[in-house]
JSON list of C-alpha atoms in Angstrom, two decimals:
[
{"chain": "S", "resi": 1, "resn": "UNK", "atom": "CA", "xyz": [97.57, 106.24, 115.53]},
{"chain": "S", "resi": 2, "resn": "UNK", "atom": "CA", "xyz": [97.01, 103.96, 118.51]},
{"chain": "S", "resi": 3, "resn": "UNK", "atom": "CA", "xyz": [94.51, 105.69, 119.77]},
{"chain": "S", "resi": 4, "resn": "UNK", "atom": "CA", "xyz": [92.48, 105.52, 116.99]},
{"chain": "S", "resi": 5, "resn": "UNK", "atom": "CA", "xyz": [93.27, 101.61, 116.15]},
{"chain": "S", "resi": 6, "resn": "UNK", "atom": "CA", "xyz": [91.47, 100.96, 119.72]},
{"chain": "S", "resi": 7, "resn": "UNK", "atom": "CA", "xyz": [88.93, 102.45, 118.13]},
{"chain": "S", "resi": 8, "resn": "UNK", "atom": "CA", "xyz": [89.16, 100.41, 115.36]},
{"chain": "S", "resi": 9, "resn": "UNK", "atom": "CA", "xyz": [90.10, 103.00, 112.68]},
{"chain": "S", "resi": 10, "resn": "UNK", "atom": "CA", "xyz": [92.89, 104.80, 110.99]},
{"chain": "S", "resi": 11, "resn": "UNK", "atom": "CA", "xyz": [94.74, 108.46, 112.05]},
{"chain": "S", "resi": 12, "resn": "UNK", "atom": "CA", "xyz": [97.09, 110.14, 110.23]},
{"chain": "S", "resi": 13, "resn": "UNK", "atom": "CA", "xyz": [99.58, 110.16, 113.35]},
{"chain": "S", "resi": 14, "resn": "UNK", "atom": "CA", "xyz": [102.41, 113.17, 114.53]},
{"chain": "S", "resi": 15, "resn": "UNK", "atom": "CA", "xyz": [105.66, 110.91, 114.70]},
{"chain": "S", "resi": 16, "resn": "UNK", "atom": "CA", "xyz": [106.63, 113.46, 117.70]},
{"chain": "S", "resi": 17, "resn": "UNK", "atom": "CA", "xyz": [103.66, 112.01, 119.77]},
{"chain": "S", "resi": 18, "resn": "UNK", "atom": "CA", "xyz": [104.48, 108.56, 120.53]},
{"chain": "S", "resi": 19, "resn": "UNK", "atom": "CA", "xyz": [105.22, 106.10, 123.38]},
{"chain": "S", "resi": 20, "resn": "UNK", "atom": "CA", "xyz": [107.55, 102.84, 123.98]},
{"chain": "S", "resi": 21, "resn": "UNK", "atom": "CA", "xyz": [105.82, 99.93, 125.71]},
{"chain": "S", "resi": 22, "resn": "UNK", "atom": "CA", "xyz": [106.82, 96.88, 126.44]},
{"chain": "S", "resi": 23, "resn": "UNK", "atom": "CA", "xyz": [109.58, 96.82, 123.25]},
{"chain": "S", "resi": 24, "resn": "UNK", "atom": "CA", "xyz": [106.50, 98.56, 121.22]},
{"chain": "S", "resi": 25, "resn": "UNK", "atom": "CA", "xyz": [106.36, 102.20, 120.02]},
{"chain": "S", "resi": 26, "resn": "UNK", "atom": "CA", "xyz": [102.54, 103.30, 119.61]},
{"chain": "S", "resi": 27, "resn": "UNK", "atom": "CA", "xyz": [102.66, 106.45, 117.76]},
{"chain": "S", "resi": 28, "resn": "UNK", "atom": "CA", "xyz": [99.57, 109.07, 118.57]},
{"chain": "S", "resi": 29, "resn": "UNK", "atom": "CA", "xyz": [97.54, 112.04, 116.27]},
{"chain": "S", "resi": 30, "resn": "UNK", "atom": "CA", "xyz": [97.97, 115.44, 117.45]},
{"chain": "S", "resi": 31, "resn": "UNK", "atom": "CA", "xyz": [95.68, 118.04, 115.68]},
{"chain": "S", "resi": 32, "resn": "UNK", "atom": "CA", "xyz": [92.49, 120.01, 115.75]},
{"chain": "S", "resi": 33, "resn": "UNK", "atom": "CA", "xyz": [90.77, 117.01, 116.82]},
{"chain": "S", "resi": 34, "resn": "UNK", "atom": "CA", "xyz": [92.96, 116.66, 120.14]},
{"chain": "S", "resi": 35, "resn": "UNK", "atom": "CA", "xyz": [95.73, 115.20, 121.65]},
{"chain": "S", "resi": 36, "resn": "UNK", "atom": "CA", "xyz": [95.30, 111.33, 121.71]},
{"chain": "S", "resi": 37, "resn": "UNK", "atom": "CA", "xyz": [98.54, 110.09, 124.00]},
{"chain": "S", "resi": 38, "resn": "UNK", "atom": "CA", "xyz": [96.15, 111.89, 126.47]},
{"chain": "S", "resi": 39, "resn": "UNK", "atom": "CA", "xyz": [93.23, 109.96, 126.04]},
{"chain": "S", "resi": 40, "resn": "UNK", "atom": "CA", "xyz": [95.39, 106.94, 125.51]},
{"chain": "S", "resi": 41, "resn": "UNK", "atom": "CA", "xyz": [97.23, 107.68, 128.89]},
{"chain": "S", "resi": 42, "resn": "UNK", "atom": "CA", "xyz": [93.65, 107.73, 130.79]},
{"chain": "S", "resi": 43, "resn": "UNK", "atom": "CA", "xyz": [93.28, 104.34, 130.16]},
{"chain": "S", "resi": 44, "resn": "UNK", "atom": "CA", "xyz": [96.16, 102.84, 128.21]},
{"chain": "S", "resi": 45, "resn": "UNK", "atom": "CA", "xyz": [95.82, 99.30, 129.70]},
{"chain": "S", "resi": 46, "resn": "UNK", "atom": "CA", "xyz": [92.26, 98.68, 127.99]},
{"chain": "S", "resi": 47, "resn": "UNK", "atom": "CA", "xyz": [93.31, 100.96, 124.75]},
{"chain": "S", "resi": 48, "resn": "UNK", "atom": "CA", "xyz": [96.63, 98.77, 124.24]},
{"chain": "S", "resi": 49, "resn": "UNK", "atom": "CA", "xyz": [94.47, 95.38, 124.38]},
{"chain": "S", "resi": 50, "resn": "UNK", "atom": "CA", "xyz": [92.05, 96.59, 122.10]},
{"chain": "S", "resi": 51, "resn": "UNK", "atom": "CA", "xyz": [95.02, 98.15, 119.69]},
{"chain": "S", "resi": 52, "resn": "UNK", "atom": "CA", "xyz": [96.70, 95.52, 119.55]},
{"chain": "S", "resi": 53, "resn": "UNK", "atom": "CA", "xyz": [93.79, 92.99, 118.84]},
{"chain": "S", "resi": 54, "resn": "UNK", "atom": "CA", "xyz": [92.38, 95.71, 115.97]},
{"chain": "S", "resi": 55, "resn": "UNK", "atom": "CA", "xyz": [96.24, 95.47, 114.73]},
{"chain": "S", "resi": 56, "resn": "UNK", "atom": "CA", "xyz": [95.97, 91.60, 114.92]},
{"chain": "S", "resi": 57, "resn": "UNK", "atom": "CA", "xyz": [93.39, 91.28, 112.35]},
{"chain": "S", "resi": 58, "resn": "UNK", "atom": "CA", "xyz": [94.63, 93.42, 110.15]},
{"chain": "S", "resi": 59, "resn": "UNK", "atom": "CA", "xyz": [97.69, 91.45, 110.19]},
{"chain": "S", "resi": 60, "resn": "UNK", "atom": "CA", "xyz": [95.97, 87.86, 109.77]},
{"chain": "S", "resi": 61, "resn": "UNK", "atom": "CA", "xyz": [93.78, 89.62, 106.98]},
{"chain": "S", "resi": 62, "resn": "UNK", "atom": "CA", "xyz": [94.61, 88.42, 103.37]},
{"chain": "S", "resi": 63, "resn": "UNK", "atom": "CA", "xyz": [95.03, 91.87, 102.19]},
{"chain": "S", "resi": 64, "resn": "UNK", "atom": "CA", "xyz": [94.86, 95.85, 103.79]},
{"chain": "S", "resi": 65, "resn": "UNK", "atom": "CA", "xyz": [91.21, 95.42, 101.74]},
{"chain": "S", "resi": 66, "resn": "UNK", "atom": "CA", "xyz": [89.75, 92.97, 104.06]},
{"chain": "S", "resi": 67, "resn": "UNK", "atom": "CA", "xyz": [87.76, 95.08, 106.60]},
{"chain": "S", "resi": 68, "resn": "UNK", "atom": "CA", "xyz": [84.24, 96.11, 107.86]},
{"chain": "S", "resi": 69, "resn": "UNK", "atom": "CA", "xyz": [82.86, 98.24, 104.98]},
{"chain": "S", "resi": 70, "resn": "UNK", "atom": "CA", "xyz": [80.87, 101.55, 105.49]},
{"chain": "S", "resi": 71, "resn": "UNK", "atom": "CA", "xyz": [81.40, 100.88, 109.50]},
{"chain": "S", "resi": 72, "resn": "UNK", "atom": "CA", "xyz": [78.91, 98.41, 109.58]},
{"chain": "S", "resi": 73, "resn": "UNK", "atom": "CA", "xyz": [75.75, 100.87, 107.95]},
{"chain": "S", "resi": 74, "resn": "UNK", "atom": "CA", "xyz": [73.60, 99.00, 105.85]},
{"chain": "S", "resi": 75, "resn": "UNK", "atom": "CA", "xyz": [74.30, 100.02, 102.04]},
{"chain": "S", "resi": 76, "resn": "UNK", "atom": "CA", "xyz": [70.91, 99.18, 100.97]},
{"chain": "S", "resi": 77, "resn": "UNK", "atom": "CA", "xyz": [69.88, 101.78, 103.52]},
{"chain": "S", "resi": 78, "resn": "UNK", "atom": "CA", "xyz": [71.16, 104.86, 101.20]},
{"chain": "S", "resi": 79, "resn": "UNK", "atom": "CA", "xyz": [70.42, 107.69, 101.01]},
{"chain": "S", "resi": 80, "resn": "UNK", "atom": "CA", "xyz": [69.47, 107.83, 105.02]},
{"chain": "S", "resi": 81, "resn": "UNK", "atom": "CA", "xyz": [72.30, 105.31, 106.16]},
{"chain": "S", "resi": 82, "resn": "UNK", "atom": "CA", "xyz": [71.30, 103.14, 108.93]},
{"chain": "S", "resi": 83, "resn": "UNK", "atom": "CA", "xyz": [73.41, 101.12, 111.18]},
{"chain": "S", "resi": 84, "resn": "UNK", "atom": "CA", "xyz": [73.30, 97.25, 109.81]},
{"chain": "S", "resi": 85, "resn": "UNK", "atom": "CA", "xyz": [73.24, 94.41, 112.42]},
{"chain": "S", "resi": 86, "resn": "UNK", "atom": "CA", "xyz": [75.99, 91.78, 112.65]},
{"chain": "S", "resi": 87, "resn": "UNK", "atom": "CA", "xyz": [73.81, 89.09, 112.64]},
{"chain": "S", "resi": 88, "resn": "UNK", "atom": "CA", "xyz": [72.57, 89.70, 108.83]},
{"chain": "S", "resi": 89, "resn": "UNK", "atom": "CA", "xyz": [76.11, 90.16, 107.07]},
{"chain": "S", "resi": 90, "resn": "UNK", "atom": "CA", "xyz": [77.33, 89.06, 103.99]},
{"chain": "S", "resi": 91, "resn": "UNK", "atom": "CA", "xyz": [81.24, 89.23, 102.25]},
{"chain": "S", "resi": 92, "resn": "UNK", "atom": "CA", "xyz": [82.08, 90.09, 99.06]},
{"chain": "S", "resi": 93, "resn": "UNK", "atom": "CA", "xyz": [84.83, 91.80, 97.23]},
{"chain": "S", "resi": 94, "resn": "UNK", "atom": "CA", "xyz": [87.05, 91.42, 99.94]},
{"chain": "S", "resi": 95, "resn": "UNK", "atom": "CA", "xyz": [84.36, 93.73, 101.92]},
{"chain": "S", "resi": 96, "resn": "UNK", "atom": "CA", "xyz": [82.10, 92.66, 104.60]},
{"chain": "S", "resi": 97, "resn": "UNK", "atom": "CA", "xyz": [78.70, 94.56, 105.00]},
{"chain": "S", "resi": 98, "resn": "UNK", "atom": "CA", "xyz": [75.99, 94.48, 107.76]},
{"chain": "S", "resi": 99, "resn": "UNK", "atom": "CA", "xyz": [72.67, 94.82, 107.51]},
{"chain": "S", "resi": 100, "resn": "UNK", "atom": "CA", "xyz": [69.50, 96.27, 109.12]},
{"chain": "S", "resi": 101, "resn": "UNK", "atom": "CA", "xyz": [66.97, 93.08, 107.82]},
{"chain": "S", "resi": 102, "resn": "UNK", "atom": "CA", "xyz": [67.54, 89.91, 106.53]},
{"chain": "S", "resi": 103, "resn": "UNK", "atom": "CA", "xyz": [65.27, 90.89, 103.28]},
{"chain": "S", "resi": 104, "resn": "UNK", "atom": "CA", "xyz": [68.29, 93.75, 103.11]},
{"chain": "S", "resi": 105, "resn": "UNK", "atom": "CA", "xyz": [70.51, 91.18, 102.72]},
{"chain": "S", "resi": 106, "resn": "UNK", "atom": "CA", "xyz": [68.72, 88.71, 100.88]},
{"chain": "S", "resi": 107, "resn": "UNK", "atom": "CA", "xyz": [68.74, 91.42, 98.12]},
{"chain": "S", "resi": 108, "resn": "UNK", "atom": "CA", "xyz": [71.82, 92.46, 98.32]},
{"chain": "S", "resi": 109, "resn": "UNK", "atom": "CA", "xyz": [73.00, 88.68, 98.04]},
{"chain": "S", "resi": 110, "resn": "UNK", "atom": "CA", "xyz": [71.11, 88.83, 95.03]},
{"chain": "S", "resi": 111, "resn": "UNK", "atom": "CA", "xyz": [72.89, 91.23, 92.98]},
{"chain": "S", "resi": 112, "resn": "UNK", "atom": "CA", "xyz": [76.04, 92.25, 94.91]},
{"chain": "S", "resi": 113, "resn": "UNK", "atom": "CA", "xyz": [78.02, 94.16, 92.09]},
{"chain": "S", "resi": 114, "resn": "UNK", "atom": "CA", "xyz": [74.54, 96.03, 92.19]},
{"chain": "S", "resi": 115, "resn": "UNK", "atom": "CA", "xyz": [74.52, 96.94, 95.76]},
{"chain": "S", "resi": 116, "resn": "UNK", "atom": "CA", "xyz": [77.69, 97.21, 97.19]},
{"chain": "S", "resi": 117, "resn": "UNK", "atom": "CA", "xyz": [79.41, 100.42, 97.03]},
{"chain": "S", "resi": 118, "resn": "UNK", "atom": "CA", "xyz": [82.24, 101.38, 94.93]},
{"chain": "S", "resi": 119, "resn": "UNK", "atom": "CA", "xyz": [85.62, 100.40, 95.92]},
{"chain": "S", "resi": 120, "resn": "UNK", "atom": "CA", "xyz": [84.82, 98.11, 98.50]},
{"chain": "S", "resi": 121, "resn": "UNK", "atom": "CA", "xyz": [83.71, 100.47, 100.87]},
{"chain": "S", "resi": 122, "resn": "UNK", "atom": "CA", "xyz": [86.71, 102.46, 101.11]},
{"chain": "S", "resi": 123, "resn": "UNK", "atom": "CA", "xyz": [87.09, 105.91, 100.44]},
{"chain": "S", "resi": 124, "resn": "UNK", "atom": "CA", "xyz": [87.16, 107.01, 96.41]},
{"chain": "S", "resi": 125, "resn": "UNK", "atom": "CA", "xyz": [89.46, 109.75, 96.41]},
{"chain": "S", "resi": 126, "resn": "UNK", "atom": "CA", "xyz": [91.75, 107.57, 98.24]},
{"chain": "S", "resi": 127, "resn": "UNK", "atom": "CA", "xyz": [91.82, 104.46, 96.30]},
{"chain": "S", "resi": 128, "resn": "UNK", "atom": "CA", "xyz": [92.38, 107.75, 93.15]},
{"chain": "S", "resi": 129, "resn": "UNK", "atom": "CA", "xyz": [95.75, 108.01, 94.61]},
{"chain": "S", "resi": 130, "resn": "UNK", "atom": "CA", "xyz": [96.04, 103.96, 95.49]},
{"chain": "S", "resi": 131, "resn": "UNK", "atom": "CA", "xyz": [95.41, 104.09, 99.11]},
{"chain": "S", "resi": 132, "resn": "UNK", "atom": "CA", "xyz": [92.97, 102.37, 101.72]},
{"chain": "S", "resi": 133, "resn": "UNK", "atom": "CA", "xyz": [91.11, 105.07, 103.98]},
{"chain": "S", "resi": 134, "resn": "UNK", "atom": "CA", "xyz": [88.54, 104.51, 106.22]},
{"chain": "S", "resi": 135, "resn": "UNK", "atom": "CA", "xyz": [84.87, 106.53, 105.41]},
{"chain": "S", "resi": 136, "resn": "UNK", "atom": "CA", "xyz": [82.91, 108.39, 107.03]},
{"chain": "S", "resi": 137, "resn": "UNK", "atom": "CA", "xyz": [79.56, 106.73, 106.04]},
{"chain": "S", "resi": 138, "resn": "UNK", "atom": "CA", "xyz": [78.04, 110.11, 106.35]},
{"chain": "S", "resi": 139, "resn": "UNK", "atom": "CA", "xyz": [79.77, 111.49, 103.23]},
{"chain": "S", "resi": 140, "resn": "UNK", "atom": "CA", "xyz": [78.81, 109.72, 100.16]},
{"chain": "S", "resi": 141, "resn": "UNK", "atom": "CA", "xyz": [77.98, 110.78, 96.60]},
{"chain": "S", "resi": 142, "resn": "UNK", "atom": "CA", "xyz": [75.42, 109.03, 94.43]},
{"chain": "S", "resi": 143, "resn": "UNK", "atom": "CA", "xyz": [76.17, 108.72, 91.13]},
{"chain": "S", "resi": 144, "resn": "UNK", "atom": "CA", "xyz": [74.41, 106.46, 88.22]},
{"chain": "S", "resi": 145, "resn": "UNK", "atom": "CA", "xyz": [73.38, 104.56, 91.03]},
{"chain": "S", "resi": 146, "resn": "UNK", "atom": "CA", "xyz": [76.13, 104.02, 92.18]},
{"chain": "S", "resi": 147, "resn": "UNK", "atom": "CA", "xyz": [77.41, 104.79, 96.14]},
{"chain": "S", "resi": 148, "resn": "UNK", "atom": "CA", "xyz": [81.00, 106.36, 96.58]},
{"chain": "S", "resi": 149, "resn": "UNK", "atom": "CA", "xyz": [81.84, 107.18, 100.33]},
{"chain": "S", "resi": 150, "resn": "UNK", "atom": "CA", "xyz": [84.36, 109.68, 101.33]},
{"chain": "S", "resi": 151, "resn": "UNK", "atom": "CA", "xyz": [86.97, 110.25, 104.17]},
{"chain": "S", "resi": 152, "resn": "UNK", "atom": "CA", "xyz": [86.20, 113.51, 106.42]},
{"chain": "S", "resi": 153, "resn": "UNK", "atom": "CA", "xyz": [88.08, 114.24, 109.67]},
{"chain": "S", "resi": 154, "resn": "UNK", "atom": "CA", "xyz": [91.46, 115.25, 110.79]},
{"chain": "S", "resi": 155, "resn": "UNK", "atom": "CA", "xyz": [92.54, 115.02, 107.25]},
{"chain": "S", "resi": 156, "resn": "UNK", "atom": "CA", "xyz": [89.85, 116.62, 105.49]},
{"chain": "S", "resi": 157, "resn": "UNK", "atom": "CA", "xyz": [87.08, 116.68, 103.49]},
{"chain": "S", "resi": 158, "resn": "UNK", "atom": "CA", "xyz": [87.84, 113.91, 100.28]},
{"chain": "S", "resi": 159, "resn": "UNK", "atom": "CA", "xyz": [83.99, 114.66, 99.03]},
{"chain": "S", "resi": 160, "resn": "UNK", "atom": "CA", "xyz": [85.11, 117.96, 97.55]},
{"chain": "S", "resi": 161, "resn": "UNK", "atom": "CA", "xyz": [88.70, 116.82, 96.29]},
{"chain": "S", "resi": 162, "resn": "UNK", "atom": "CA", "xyz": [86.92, 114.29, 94.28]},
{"chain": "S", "resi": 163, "resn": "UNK", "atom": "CA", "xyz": [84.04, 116.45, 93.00]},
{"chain": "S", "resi": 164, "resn": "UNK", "atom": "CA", "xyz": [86.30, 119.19, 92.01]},
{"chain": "S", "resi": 165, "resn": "UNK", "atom": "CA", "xyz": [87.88, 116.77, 89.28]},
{"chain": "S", "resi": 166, "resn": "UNK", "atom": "CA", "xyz": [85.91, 113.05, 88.90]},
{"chain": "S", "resi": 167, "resn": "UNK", "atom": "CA", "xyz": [86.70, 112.62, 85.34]},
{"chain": "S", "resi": 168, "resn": "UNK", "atom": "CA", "xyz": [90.41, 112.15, 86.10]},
{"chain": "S", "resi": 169, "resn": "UNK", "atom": "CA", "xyz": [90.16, 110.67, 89.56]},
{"chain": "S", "resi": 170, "resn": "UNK", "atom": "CA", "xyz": [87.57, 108.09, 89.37]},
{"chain": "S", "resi": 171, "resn": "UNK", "atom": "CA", "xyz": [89.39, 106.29, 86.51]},
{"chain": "S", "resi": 172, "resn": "UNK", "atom": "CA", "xyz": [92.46, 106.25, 88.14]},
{"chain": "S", "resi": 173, "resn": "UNK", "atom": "CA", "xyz": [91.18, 104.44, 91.68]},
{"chain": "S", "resi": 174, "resn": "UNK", "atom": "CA", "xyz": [88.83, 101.94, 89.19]},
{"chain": "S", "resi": 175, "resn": "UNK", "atom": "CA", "xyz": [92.21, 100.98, 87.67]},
{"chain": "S", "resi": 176, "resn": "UNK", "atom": "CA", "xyz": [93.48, 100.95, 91.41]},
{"chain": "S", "resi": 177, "resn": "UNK", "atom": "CA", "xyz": [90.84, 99.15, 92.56]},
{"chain": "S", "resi": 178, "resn": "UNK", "atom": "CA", "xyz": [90.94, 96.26, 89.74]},
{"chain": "S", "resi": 179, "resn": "UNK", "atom": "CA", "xyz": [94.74, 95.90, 91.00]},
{"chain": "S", "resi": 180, "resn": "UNK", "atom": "CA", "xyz": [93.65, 95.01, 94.81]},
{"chain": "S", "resi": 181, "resn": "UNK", "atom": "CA", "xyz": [90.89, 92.82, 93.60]},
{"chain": "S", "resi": 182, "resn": "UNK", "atom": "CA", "xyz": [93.26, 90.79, 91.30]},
{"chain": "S", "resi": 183, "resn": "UNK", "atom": "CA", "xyz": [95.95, 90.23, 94.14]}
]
């Protein structure tokens, strides 16, 4: 959805909601959460720049697992996530994380395979079926301490898909998972 990539995130899109502009066909979500050609038509000029710069560096990444885990929250801040602060970020597994302090990410540095959450960031029942969705970092699941985040919007609710069968789903997006990493 364009809409949504101005926002820097992903839609599931209706392919009967779209628009051609300048040789480019932007595609929109139409659903229970709203119509977004509309809100892309109310100021299309500034959503199009910042679409197509979101698009950009996704392109230039080195793989569709390169992004901005937990949208920026601080995972050292879980169970009550807190936004993290660009200025004290660190990368790893393909994942980059923000955080609130620089002692957060001092310890996170530390021990990163500790800290980070599972998955990179992205959602678990997704990466189950092989597939990168954004989270929302207000769905997550502790588990053996470890932190699994979850997609919930326009598409649902991926927090009770993956609690209604974990013993066949988390095995199937760590094998996923070790695939993306080894590319």
């Amino acid at each position: 959805c364009a809409f949504a990539m101005s926002e820097g995130a992903f839609f599931d899109v209706d392919p009967l909601r779209f628009k051609i502009a300048d040789d480019k066909l932007y595609v929109f979500y139409r659903g229970s959460g709203g119509d977004t050609l509309t809100k892309w038509d109310a100021a299309e000029a500034t959503l199009r720049g910042k679409a197509d710069a979101f698009w950009a560096s996704l392109a230039a990444a080195d793989t569709p697992t390169s992004h901005l885990a937990l949208r920026g929250y601080d995972p050292l801040s879980y169970p009550e996530p807190k936004p993290g602060d660009p200025a004290f970020a660190s990368t790893y597994d393909k994942a980059t994380y923000y955080f609130e302090s620089q002692a957060h990410k001092d310890t996170f540095d530390s021990d990163p395979a500790k800290y980070a959450p599972q998955y990179g960031g992205w959602c678990a029942f997704a990466m189950s079926e092989g597939a990168f969705f954004d989270v929302d970092p207000f769905r997550y699941k502790i588990d053996n301490g470890k932190l699994y985040v979850f997609y919930r919007g326009f598409g649902g609710d991926t927090l009770a898909k993956w609690d209604a069968d974990t013993p066949t789903l988390e095995p199937k997006a760590d094998t996923n998972w070790a695939k993306v990493l080894a590319a």
